[in-house]
Amino acid sequence: MRKLIASAATALLAACSTSPTPNTQQTTAPVAMRDTQSAVNAYYRVAARVEPVAQTVCRTFHSNKSHNFCDFQVKVNTDASQPPNAYQTIGRDGRPVITFNVNMLRSFRNDDEIAFVFGHEAGHQIARHIEQTQANQLAGAVLGGILVAVGGGDAQVGVDIGGAIGGRSYSKKFELEADTIAAHIADRAGYNATIGARTFERTRGSSALLATHPPSAQRISQVSRTIQTINIAKSQGGRAPVAW
Ligand SMILES: [Zn+2]
């Protein structure tokens, strides 16, 4: 059980991994990266505006949960040897923790991108994706164990395979849901979600993660639809409810 939950957490972290698309013309135009200090400063500046919005949205859906459930912690992983990544975890105190590593921060082109990715990570908490991934992995593990046992194989091997498939089969759906929530949060915090979502144009998963990453075009069109909904409501003097 403990092992399953640990692997579920790993799968969820992996689902959010991104790395800049390699430059195919290294000789002419290397990818510009910000210097570390200005990148970290930008992150805290944007997070100071986006986190309160994410917290408010979270509380509208989880008023029955403890105060900590929507009280996001903002962290930076300073390990410069890691590829660009951002992820959401749950701290020991039950607070959601949003962590961007330093290479992710250095790769951002503007504050709208930071706001969008921050909203995306908050979206995983708001839509309770960690809890659901753990449940899915457990269900997949139980089913896998039964199938292998029936077939006369090693039940533990079945448990591992089933768990992995259970977690992966929901990842694409969850990423798109988190993107939808991100568009609402970024917009409400005063950022341009359309510009922010363009961060997908230059990110891709490593080959092991392709299965959990919807193609960029699919993510961008999903965000475009959400922004349309937001703008229609604005033009009518209202505000689109957050939905995913
Ligand atoms: Zn994600």
PDB file of C-alpha atoms and ligand atoms in Angstrom:
ATOM      1  CA  MET A   1       0.000   0.000   0.000  1.00  0.00           C
ATOM      2  CA  ARG A   2       2.715   2.397   1.041  1.00  0.00           C
ATOM      3  CA  LYS A   3       4.706   1.416  -2.024  1.00  0.00           C
ATOM      4  CA  LEU A   4       1.708   1.923  -4.282  1.00  0.00           C
ATOM      5  CA  ILE A   5       1.078   5.405  -2.961  1.00  0.00           C
ATOM      6  CA  ALA A   6       4.742   6.267  -3.404  1.00  0.00           C
ATOM      7  CA  SER A   7       4.622   5.125  -7.028  1.00  0.00           C
ATOM      8  CA  ALA A   8       1.398   7.052  -7.566  1.00  0.00           C
ATOM      9  CA  ALA A   9       3.095  10.211  -6.348  1.00  0.00           C
ATOM     10  CA  THR A  10       6.010   9.557  -8.664  1.00  0.00           C
ATOM     11  CA  ALA A  11       3.648   9.109 -11.599  1.00  0.00           C
ATOM     12  CA  LEU A  12       1.926  12.391 -10.855  1.00  0.00           C
ATOM     13  CA  LEU A  13       5.206  14.263 -10.631  1.00  0.00           C
ATOM     14  CA  ALA A  14       6.255  12.725 -13.901  1.00  0.00           C
ATOM     15  CA  ALA A  15       3.010  13.798 -15.533  1.00  0.00           C
ATOM     16  CA  CYS A  16       3.932  17.428 -15.029  1.00  0.00           C
ATOM     17  CA  SER A  17       7.509  17.151 -16.209  1.00  0.00           C
ATOM     18  CA  THR A  18       8.355  19.391 -19.082  1.00  0.00           C
ATOM     19  CA  SER A  19      11.501  20.208 -20.890  1.00  0.00           C
ATOM     20  CA  PRO A  20      12.238  22.801 -23.554  1.00  0.00           C
ATOM     21  CA  THR A  21      12.072  21.535 -27.086  1.00  0.00           C
ATOM     22  CA  PRO A  22      15.680  21.003 -28.138  1.00  0.00           C
ATOM     23  CA  ASN A  23      16.938  23.603 -30.509  1.00  0.00           C
ATOM     24  CA  THR A  24      17.612  21.978 -33.837  1.00  0.00           C
ATOM     25  CA  GLN A  25      19.755  24.866 -34.994  1.00  0.00           C
ATOM     26  CA  GLN A  26      22.210  25.066 -32.149  1.00  0.00           C
ATOM     27  CA  THR A  27      24.783  26.799 -34.287  1.00  0.00           C
ATOM     28  CA  THR A  28      22.635  29.823 -35.068  1.00  0.00           C
ATOM     29  CA  ALA A  29      20.164  30.466 -32.251  1.00  0.00           C
ATOM     30  CA  PRO A  30      20.691  28.963 -28.801  1.00  0.00           C
ATOM     31  CA  VAL A  31      17.627  28.959 -26.516  1.00  0.00           C
ATOM     32  CA  ALA A  32      17.688  32.060 -24.336  1.00  0.00           C
ATOM     33  CA  MET A  33      17.571  31.388 -20.605  1.00  0.00           C
ATOM     34  CA  ARG A  34      17.087  34.059 -17.951  1.00  0.00           C
ATOM     35  CA  ASP A  35      19.632  34.445 -15.232  1.00  0.00           C
ATOM     36  CA  THR A  36      18.697  32.591 -12.069  1.00  0.00           C
ATOM     37  CA  GLN A  37      18.109  35.560  -9.765  1.00  0.00           C
ATOM     38  CA  SER A  38      15.740  37.424 -12.069  1.00  0.00           C
ATOM     39  CA  ALA A  39      13.932  34.151 -12.846  1.00  0.00           C
ATOM     40  CA  VAL A  40      13.357  33.414  -9.151  1.00  0.00           C
ATOM     41  CA  ASN A  41      12.304  37.022  -8.491  1.00  0.00           C
ATOM     42  CA  ALA A  42       9.753  36.826 -11.302  1.00  0.00           C
ATOM     43  CA  TYR A  43       8.351  33.598  -9.875  1.00  0.00           C
ATOM     44  CA  TYR A  44       7.764  35.051  -6.418  1.00  0.00           C
ATOM     45  CA  ARG A  45       6.335  38.241  -7.912  1.00  0.00           C
ATOM     46  CA  VAL A  46       3.806  36.283 -10.008  1.00  0.00           C
ATOM     47  CA  ALA A  47       3.037  33.751  -7.265  1.00  0.00           C
ATOM     48  CA  ALA A  48       2.172  36.615  -4.888  1.00  0.00           C
ATOM     49  CA  ARG A  49      -0.645  37.576  -7.261  1.00  0.00           C
ATOM     50  CA  VAL A  50      -1.752  34.132  -8.414  1.00  0.00           C
ATOM     51  CA  GLU A  51      -1.706  32.179  -5.144  1.00  0.00           C
ATOM     52  CA  PRO A  52      -4.494  34.220  -3.447  1.00  0.00           C
ATOM     53  CA  VAL A  53      -6.680  33.715  -6.531  1.00  0.00           C
ATOM     54  CA  ALA A  54      -5.950  29.979  -6.591  1.00  0.00           C
ATOM     55  CA  GLN A  55      -6.722  29.803  -2.883  1.00  0.00           C
ATOM     56  CA  THR A  56     -10.070  31.575  -3.339  1.00  0.00           C
ATOM     57  CA  VAL A  57     -11.078  29.298  -6.221  1.00  0.00           C
ATOM     58  CA  CYS A  58      -9.983  26.258  -4.213  1.00  0.00           C
ATOM     59  CA  ARG A  59     -12.091  27.272  -1.206  1.00  0.00           C
ATOM     60  CA  THR A  60     -15.240  27.605  -3.308  1.00  0.00           C
ATOM     61  CA  PHE A  61     -14.950  23.901  -4.139  1.00  0.00           C
ATOM     62  CA  HIS A  62     -13.548  22.617  -0.848  1.00  0.00           C
ATOM     63  CA  SER A  63     -15.261  24.591   1.895  1.00  0.00           C
ATOM     64  CA  ASN A  64     -15.720  21.310   3.781  1.00  0.00           C
ATOM     65  CA  LYS A  65     -11.977  20.557   3.857  1.00  0.00           C
ATOM     66  CA  SER A  66      -9.462  21.794   6.422  1.00  0.00           C
ATOM     67  CA  HIS A  67      -8.043  25.301   6.002  1.00  0.00           C
ATOM     68  CA  ASN A  68      -4.695  23.805   4.960  1.00  0.00           C
ATOM     69  CA  PHE A  69      -6.161  22.073   1.883  1.00  0.00           C
ATOM     70  CA  CYS A  70      -6.233  25.333  -0.099  1.00  0.00           C
ATOM     71  CA  ASP A  71      -3.318  27.152   1.567  1.00  0.00           C
ATOM     72  CA  PHE A  72      -0.674  26.776  -1.160  1.00  0.00           C
ATOM     73  CA  GLN A  73       2.994  26.864  -0.278  1.00  0.00           C
ATOM     74  CA  VAL A  74       5.286  28.341  -2.932  1.00  0.00           C
ATOM     75  CA  LYS A  75       8.708  26.730  -3.291  1.00  0.00           C
ATOM     76  CA  VAL A  76      11.743  26.712  -5.552  1.00  0.00           C
ATOM     77  CA  ASN A  77      13.924  23.665  -6.106  1.00  0.00           C
ATOM     78  CA  THR A  78      17.387  25.142  -6.641  1.00  0.00           C
ATOM     79  CA  ASP A  79      18.994  21.964  -8.021  1.00  0.00           C
ATOM     80  CA  ALA A  80      20.383  23.278 -11.314  1.00  0.00           C
ATOM     81  CA  SER A  81      21.263  19.774 -12.520  1.00  0.00           C
ATOM     82  CA  GLN A  82      17.594  18.864 -13.025  1.00  0.00           C
ATOM     83  CA  PRO A  83      15.718  19.398 -16.303  1.00  0.00           C
ATOM     84  CA  PRO A  84      12.920  22.008 -16.222  1.00  0.00           C
ATOM     85  CA  ASN A  85      10.032  20.837 -14.054  1.00  0.00           C
ATOM     86  CA  ALA A  86       7.121  22.064 -11.954  1.00  0.00           C
ATOM     87  CA  TYR A  87       4.982  19.929  -9.702  1.00  0.00           C
ATOM     88  CA  GLN A  88       2.443  19.884  -6.903  1.00  0.00           C
ATOM     89  CA  THR A  89       2.778  17.755  -3.816  1.00  0.00           C
ATOM     90  CA  ILE A  90       1.187  17.575  -0.368  1.00  0.00           C
ATOM     91  CA  GLY A  91       3.315  18.614   2.615  1.00  0.00           C
ATOM     92  CA  ARG A  92       3.337  16.824   5.950  1.00  0.00           C
ATOM     93  CA  ASP A  93       0.964  19.460   7.316  1.00  0.00           C
ATOM     94  CA  GLY A  94      -1.540  18.733   4.539  1.00  0.00           C
ATOM     95  CA  ARG A  95      -0.820  21.975   2.686  1.00  0.00           C
ATOM     96  CA  PRO A  96      -0.404  21.732  -1.086  1.00  0.00           C
ATOM     97  CA  VAL A  97       3.120  22.635  -2.178  1.00  0.00           C
ATOM     98  CA  ILE A  98       3.799  24.081  -5.627  1.00  0.00           C
ATOM     99  CA  THR A  99       7.436  23.719  -6.611  1.00  0.00           C
ATOM    100  CA  PHE A 100       9.164  25.048  -9.711  1.00  0.00           C
ATOM    101  CA  ASN A 101      12.744  24.078 -10.257  1.00  0.00           C
ATOM    102  CA  VAL A 102      15.285  26.655 -11.220  1.00  0.00           C
ATOM    103  CA  ASN A 103      15.714  25.529 -14.826  1.00  0.00           C
ATOM    104  CA  MET A 104      11.959  25.720 -15.351  1.00  0.00           C
ATOM    105  CA  LEU A 105      12.001  29.276 -14.004  1.00  0.00           C
ATOM    106  CA  ARG A 106      14.918  30.233 -16.222  1.00  0.00           C
ATOM    107  CA  SER A 107      13.080  28.938 -19.312  1.00  0.00           C
ATOM    108  CA  PHE A 108       9.999  31.160 -18.942  1.00  0.00           C
ATOM    109  CA  ARG A 109       9.637  33.945 -21.486  1.00  0.00           C
ATOM    110  CA  ASN A 110       7.155  36.115 -19.561  1.00  0.00           C
ATOM    111  CA  ASP A 111       5.007  36.388 -16.417  1.00  0.00           C
ATOM    112  CA  ASP A 112       1.927  35.068 -18.228  1.00  0.00           C
ATOM    113  CA  GLU A 113       3.652  31.710 -18.680  1.00  0.00           C
ATOM    114  CA  ILE A 114       4.611  31.551 -15.009  1.00  0.00           C
ATOM    115  CA  ALA A 115       1.039  32.424 -13.995  1.00  0.00           C
ATOM    116  CA  PHE A 116      -0.404  29.774 -16.273  1.00  0.00           C
ATOM    117  CA  VAL A 117       1.852  26.966 -15.051  1.00  0.00           C
ATOM    118  CA  PHE A 118       1.272  28.019 -11.437  1.00  0.00           C
ATOM    119  CA  GLY A 119      -2.481  27.887 -12.083  1.00  0.00           C
ATOM    120  CA  HIS A 120      -2.044  24.469 -13.689  1.00  0.00           C
ATOM    121  CA  GLU A 121      -0.296  23.063 -10.611  1.00  0.00           C
ATOM    122  CA  ALA A 122      -2.928  24.599  -8.330  1.00  0.00           C
ATOM    123  CA  GLY A 123      -5.532  23.048 -10.634  1.00  0.00           C
ATOM    124  CA  HIS A 124      -4.248  19.572  -9.794  1.00  0.00           C
ATOM    125  CA  GLN A 125      -5.010  20.263  -6.127  1.00  0.00           C
ATOM    126  CA  ILE A 126      -8.380  21.919  -6.804  1.00  0.00           C
ATOM    127  CA  ALA A 127      -9.501  18.943  -8.943  1.00  0.00           C
ATOM    128  CA  ARG A 128      -8.083  16.530  -6.314  1.00  0.00           C
ATOM    129  CA  HIS A 129      -5.874  14.742  -8.839  1.00  0.00           C
ATOM    130  CA  ILE A 130      -3.399  13.303  -6.337  1.00  0.00           C
ATOM    131  CA  GLU A 131      -6.201  11.653  -4.372  1.00  0.00           C
ATOM    132  CA  GLN A 132      -7.804  10.348  -7.555  1.00  0.00           C
ATOM    133  CA  THR A 133      -4.535   9.092  -8.999  1.00  0.00           C
ATOM    134  CA  GLN A 134      -3.857   7.162  -5.819  1.00  0.00           C
ATOM    135  CA  ALA A 135      -7.346   5.658  -6.000  1.00  0.00           C
ATOM    136  CA  ASN A 136      -6.923   4.808  -9.690  1.00  0.00           C
ATOM    137  CA  GLN A 137      -3.535   3.248  -9.122  1.00  0.00           C
ATOM    138  CA  LEU A 138      -4.879   1.182  -6.262  1.00  0.00           C
ATOM    139  CA  ALA A 139      -7.837   0.005  -8.340  1.00  0.00           C
ATOM    140  CA  GLY A 140      -5.517  -0.806 -11.257  1.00  0.00           C
ATOM    141  CA  ALA A 141      -3.156  -2.633  -8.924  1.00  0.00           C
ATOM    142  CA  VAL A 142      -5.947  -4.744  -7.445  1.00  0.00           C
ATOM    143  CA  LEU A 143      -7.289  -5.616 -10.902  1.00  0.00           C
ATOM    144  CA  GLY A 144      -3.809  -6.379 -12.245  1.00  0.00           C
ATOM    145  CA  GLY A 145      -3.117  -8.638  -9.277  1.00  0.00           C
ATOM    146  CA  ILE A 146      -6.335 -10.564  -9.838  1.00  0.00           C
ATOM    147  CA  LEU A 147      -5.713 -11.019 -13.568  1.00  0.00           C
ATOM    148  CA  VAL A 148      -2.187 -12.325 -13.073  1.00  0.00           C
ATOM    149  CA  ALA A 149      -3.227 -14.563 -10.171  1.00  0.00           C
ATOM    150  CA  VAL A 150      -6.018 -16.064 -12.280  1.00  0.00           C
ATOM    151  CA  GLY A 151      -3.516 -16.679 -15.069  1.00  0.00           C
ATOM    152  CA  GLY A 152      -1.205 -18.461 -12.654  1.00  0.00           C
ATOM    153  CA  GLY A 153       1.516 -15.791 -12.778  1.00  0.00           C
ATOM    154  CA  ASP A 154       3.313 -13.814 -10.103  1.00  0.00           C
ATOM    155  CA  ALA A 155       0.666 -11.651  -8.436  1.00  0.00           C
ATOM    156  CA  GLN A 156       3.191  -8.987  -7.390  1.00  0.00           C
ATOM    157  CA  VAL A 157       4.278  -8.425 -11.006  1.00  0.00           C
ATOM    158  CA  GLY A 158       0.604  -8.001 -11.911  1.00  0.00           C
ATOM    159  CA  VAL A 159       0.147  -5.484  -9.124  1.00  0.00           C
ATOM    160  CA  ASP A 160       3.022  -3.322 -10.385  1.00  0.00           C
ATOM    161  CA  ILE A 161       1.905  -3.380 -14.031  1.00  0.00           C
ATOM    162  CA  GLY A 162      -1.755  -2.755 -13.199  1.00  0.00           C
ATOM    163  CA  GLY A 163      -0.814   0.127 -10.912  1.00  0.00           C
ATOM    164  CA  ALA A 164       1.244   1.797 -13.601  1.00  0.00           C
ATOM    165  CA  ILE A 165      -1.512   1.499 -16.211  1.00  0.00           C
ATOM    166  CA  GLY A 166      -4.195   2.734 -13.806  1.00  0.00           C
ATOM    167  CA  GLY A 167      -2.229   5.888 -13.060  1.00  0.00           C
ATOM    168  CA  ARG A 168      -1.350   6.594 -16.653  1.00  0.00           C
ATOM    169  CA  SER A 169      -4.821   6.164 -18.102  1.00  0.00           C
ATOM    170  CA  TYR A 170      -6.100   9.212 -16.228  1.00  0.00           C
ATOM    171  CA  SER A 171      -3.114  11.451 -16.681  1.00  0.00           C
ATOM    172  CA  LYS A 172      -4.051  13.020 -20.012  1.00  0.00           C
ATOM    173  CA  LYS A 173      -7.509  13.821 -18.731  1.00  0.00           C
ATOM    174  CA  PHE A 174      -6.071  15.342 -15.573  1.00  0.00           C
ATOM    175  CA  GLU A 175      -3.556  17.473 -17.473  1.00  0.00           C
ATOM    176  CA  LEU A 176      -6.345  18.936 -19.618  1.00  0.00           C
ATOM    177  CA  GLU A 177      -8.477  19.570 -16.526  1.00  0.00           C
ATOM    178  CA  ALA A 178      -5.566  21.344 -14.827  1.00  0.00           C
ATOM    179  CA  ASP A 179      -5.091  23.466 -17.976  1.00  0.00           C
ATOM    180  CA  THR A 180      -8.743  24.499 -17.923  1.00  0.00           C
ATOM    181  CA  ILE A 181      -8.508  25.566 -14.280  1.00  0.00           C
ATOM    182  CA  ALA A 182      -5.210  27.335 -15.044  1.00  0.00           C
ATOM    183  CA  ALA A 183      -6.879  29.493 -17.705  1.00  0.00           C
ATOM    184  CA  HIS A 184      -9.486  30.668 -15.189  1.00  0.00           C
ATOM    185  CA  ILE A 185      -6.947  31.336 -12.445  1.00  0.00           C
ATOM    186  CA  ALA A 186      -4.443  33.151 -14.673  1.00  0.00           C
ATOM    187  CA  ASP A 187      -7.194  35.324 -16.129  1.00  0.00           C
ATOM    188  CA  ARG A 188      -8.656  36.188 -12.729  1.00  0.00           C
ATOM    189  CA  ALA A 189      -5.180  37.100 -11.467  1.00  0.00           C
ATOM    190  CA  GLY A 190      -4.849  39.566 -14.345  1.00  0.00           C
ATOM    191  CA  TYR A 191      -2.580  37.589 -16.649  1.00  0.00           C
ATOM    192  CA  ASN A 192      -3.075  36.651 -20.292  1.00  0.00           C
ATOM    193  CA  ALA A 193      -3.919  32.938 -20.334  1.00  0.00           C
ATOM    194  CA  THR A 194      -3.545  32.720 -24.115  1.00  0.00           C
ATOM    195  CA  ILE A 195       0.038  33.942 -23.957  1.00  0.00           C
ATOM    196  CA  GLY A 196       0.644  31.813 -20.872  1.00  0.00           C
ATOM    197  CA  ALA A 197      -0.527  28.630 -22.568  1.00  0.00           C
ATOM    198  CA  ARG A 198       2.042  29.132 -25.326  1.00  0.00           C
ATOM    199  CA  THR A 199       4.530  27.644 -22.900  1.00  0.00           C
ATOM    200  CA  PHE A 200       3.289  24.323 -24.340  1.00  0.00           C
ATOM    201  CA  GLU A 201       4.615  25.186 -27.773  1.00  0.00           C
ATOM    202  CA  ARG A 202       8.140  24.711 -26.561  1.00  0.00           C
ATOM    203  CA  THR A 203       7.683  21.903 -24.043  1.00  0.00           C
ATOM    204  CA  ARG A 204       7.474  18.200 -24.500  1.00  0.00           C
ATOM    205  CA  GLY A 205       7.777  15.122 -22.340  1.00  0.00           C
ATOM    206  CA  SER A 206      10.727  12.776 -22.518  1.00  0.00           C
ATOM    207  CA  SER A 207       9.934   9.609 -24.455  1.00  0.00           C
ATOM    208  CA  ALA A 208       8.958   7.749 -21.278  1.00  0.00           C
ATOM    209  CA  LEU A 209       6.366  10.423 -20.530  1.00  0.00           C
ATOM    210  CA  LEU A 210       4.780  10.884 -23.937  1.00  0.00           C
ATOM    211  CA  ALA A 211       1.839   8.713 -22.964  1.00  0.00           C
ATOM    212  CA  THR A 212       0.929  11.057 -20.128  1.00  0.00           C
ATOM    213  CA  HIS A 213       1.280  14.251 -22.157  1.00  0.00           C
ATOM    214  CA  PRO A 214      -1.502  15.353 -24.452  1.00  0.00           C
ATOM    215  CA  PRO A 215      -0.080  16.906 -27.636  1.00  0.00           C
ATOM    216  CA  SER A 216       0.512  20.644 -27.338  1.00  0.00           C
ATOM    217  CA  ALA A 217      -2.126  21.390 -29.998  1.00  0.00           C
ATOM    218  CA  GLN A 218      -4.753  19.590 -27.935  1.00  0.00           C
ATOM    219  CA  ARG A 219      -3.782  21.538 -24.813  1.00  0.00           C
ATOM    220  CA  ILE A 220      -3.772  24.873 -26.626  1.00  0.00           C
ATOM    221  CA  SER A 221      -7.204  24.288 -28.203  1.00  0.00           C
ATOM    222  CA  GLN A 222      -8.584  23.256 -24.810  1.00  0.00           C
ATOM    223  CA  VAL A 223      -7.295  26.506 -23.292  1.00  0.00           C
ATOM    224  CA  SER A 224      -8.636  28.509 -26.250  1.00  0.00           C
ATOM    225  CA  ARG A 225     -12.132  27.131 -25.667  1.00  0.00           C
ATOM    226  CA  THR A 226     -11.933  28.009 -21.976  1.00  0.00           C
ATOM    227  CA  ILE A 227     -10.764  31.545 -22.728  1.00  0.00           C
ATOM    228  CA  GLN A 228     -13.631  31.961 -25.193  1.00  0.00           C
ATOM    229  CA  THR A 229     -16.064  31.029 -22.435  1.00  0.00           C
ATOM    230  CA  ILE A 230     -14.370  33.469 -20.050  1.00  0.00           C
ATOM    231  CA  ASN A 231     -14.487  36.301 -22.618  1.00  0.00           C
ATOM    232  CA  ILE A 232     -18.128  35.715 -23.572  1.00  0.00           C
ATOM    233  CA  ALA A 233     -19.110  35.957 -19.902  1.00  0.00           C
ATOM    234  CA  LYS A 234     -17.025  39.147 -19.542  1.00  0.00           C
ATOM    235  CA  SER A 235     -18.676  40.746 -22.591  1.00  0.00           C
ATOM    236  CA  GLN A 236     -22.021  40.129 -20.913  1.00  0.00           C
ATOM    237  CA  GLY A 237     -20.823  41.779 -17.715  1.00  0.00           C
ATOM    238  CA  GLY A 238     -20.488  38.501 -15.830  1.00  0.00           C
ATOM    239  CA  ARG A 239     -17.813  36.037 -14.867  1.00  0.00           C
ATOM    240  CA  ALA A 240     -17.535  32.475 -16.116  1.00  0.00           C
ATOM    241  CA  PRO A 241     -17.693  29.976 -13.274  1.00  0.00           C
ATOM    242  CA  VAL A 242     -14.618  27.799 -12.871  1.00  0.00           C
ATOM    243  CA  ALA A 243     -15.435  24.372 -14.282  1.00  0.00           C
ATOM    244  CA  TRP A 244     -13.390  21.525 -15.715  1.00  0.00           C
TER     245      TRP A 244
HETATM  246 ZN    ZN B   1       0.122  18.732 -14.669  1.00  0.00          ZN
END
